[in-house]
Amino acid sequence: MKIYMAKYGDTLRKISEIYHAEISNLLSLNPHIPNPEMNIAGIKVNIPSPARPIMQKIHVPPCPFDPSSVPAGLEHWIPLASLERMAETDYDVIIVGTGAGGGAVLRRLSEQWRNNGKRIGIIEKGNLLLPTHVRNIPTMNNLRFAEYFRTVSTWIGKSLPEFPGARQLFALGGRTLFWGMSAPRFDASEIADWPVTEKEMDFYYRLAEQIMDVTNGYTKGSTFQEILLKRLQENGFPEAVNVPAPIDLEPTRYGQIHSDPFWSSISTLAYALNRKPFDLAVNARAVEVLVEKEKTVGLKVRSPEKKTYFLRAKTVVLSASTLETPRILLNSGIQGRAIGHFLTNHSFLLSTVKANRKEFPEVLGTLSMMIPQTQERPYQIQMGGPEGYLWYQRYEEKPLLDELHIGISAFGKVESRFENQVTLDPLKRDEYGVPEIQVHFSYSEKDKAIIHQMASALKQVASAMGTPFISRDGQPSICLMPPGSDYHESGTCRMGDDPSTSATNRYGQIHGTFGLYVADNSVLPSIGATNPTLTTVALAVRTADDIIQQLK
């Protein structure tokens, strides 16, 4: 125990704080001091040992702390810029649209320009909706996925009688927030007439597959997949393979978090954000590209309040979608015989087959396989199941089923024809003053013949797998979805060397307008029967490389 002689102003309370001693202990050791708040100057105080002033025990200086100096912080999960601020900036590149193409251009520019002073801006007509692909969200299952997509997207097909299946989604990340994550390459026969060599496409396909984490291993170890794939390969479909899917299968390790396994454009935005600063504005409607003497100088943009802003840029990249990009170009008075024409998508058949659960081992797994398009086969077939459990959250309980349902879809090649087109409605305008679109679309006789081939092929596939159709009125449940339902629309700003049959050159730059590029599905000269997203990302990276060369 230590004896302390109290000084002027001392109280038992103050001494307890100095020596870090409990006030109750001090009171019990000093019965002559009845009140811990009384002034005890000149009184001897018993202090329990060990007893040293707390500040004497610390030999590290206190950290400076000024609450007023702490930054205000982010308002959202990604930094946003106002249109007011963007209107005061001179940009090297402004990108319109944040889907697969726009995100890929941004990623490549940020990667290659990380150590220079180039300025990049990107705008999105929609708002913040999801920070990742919807399947990365623990509360989502297949039913909720479909319900949510219908809720947040707009069915524009109701006013497009020749393209009734079409839907639009405007949000940061675009339709990549909800896409089906099938990422095969186009067959070599499909790109043989493109203004890009097969060797160059292979280079950019490899980059795109790295960017998107494309893998053939999603269903690895699934006995369901292995058995049915073997049946297909041994019964007339030797080309059948696993579906290449953009899924990061790397586990979290060494402190590196892999929280977004299913790829979306949000992943490319994140990559870019950590390489080079860029300005991002949402709720920003691009209405017109500004051109002076055949050279791009900027973009006219409107806010939800209908206030107009002029964004200055040496280069503008339109990645607004196959329907929206030509709409912006046509509204801007950009000349080009092919702009808006050559609209294509896939003819789209759906069917369902069934399998006996007893034919498969206890550990089932999931099914995701495909029969790709070839030069002789103008269609692609994809199979997924069991129905509802191709993709499922670990929180879901899989029911014990005696009968397994497998969804089989067929995508058919559709001819790229001039008369299939997107035009501006002369009588209707949207809330921003931009003319609404009209879509003129029909299947050719060749397209219809391919649809009949697909129906026959579905029957052959079902037979090869030993999985009978779920019948409807005694007939196989094969149905043709309305045009636009596959969400693979493409071609309205197709690239090529001839301005009379293409809207852009081989790098995606609009013929006759320096600094104006297209980087979305609309730039694809054709899509054959293959899902287009991987190819769009590959070409968008290639377009970014051309922009980098032009702005050296």
CSV table of C-alpha atoms in Angstrom, one decimal, residues 65-71:
chain,number,residue,atom,x,y,z
A,65,PHE,CA,-7.8,13.2,-33.1
A,66,ASP,CA,-9.9,15.9,-34.7
A,67,PRO,CA,-13.4,14.7,-35.6
A,68,SER,CA,-13.9,17.7,-37.9
A,69,SER,CA,-11.1,16.5,-40.1
A,70,VAL,CA,-12.7,13.1,-40.9
A,71,PRO,CA,-14.0,13.0,-44.6
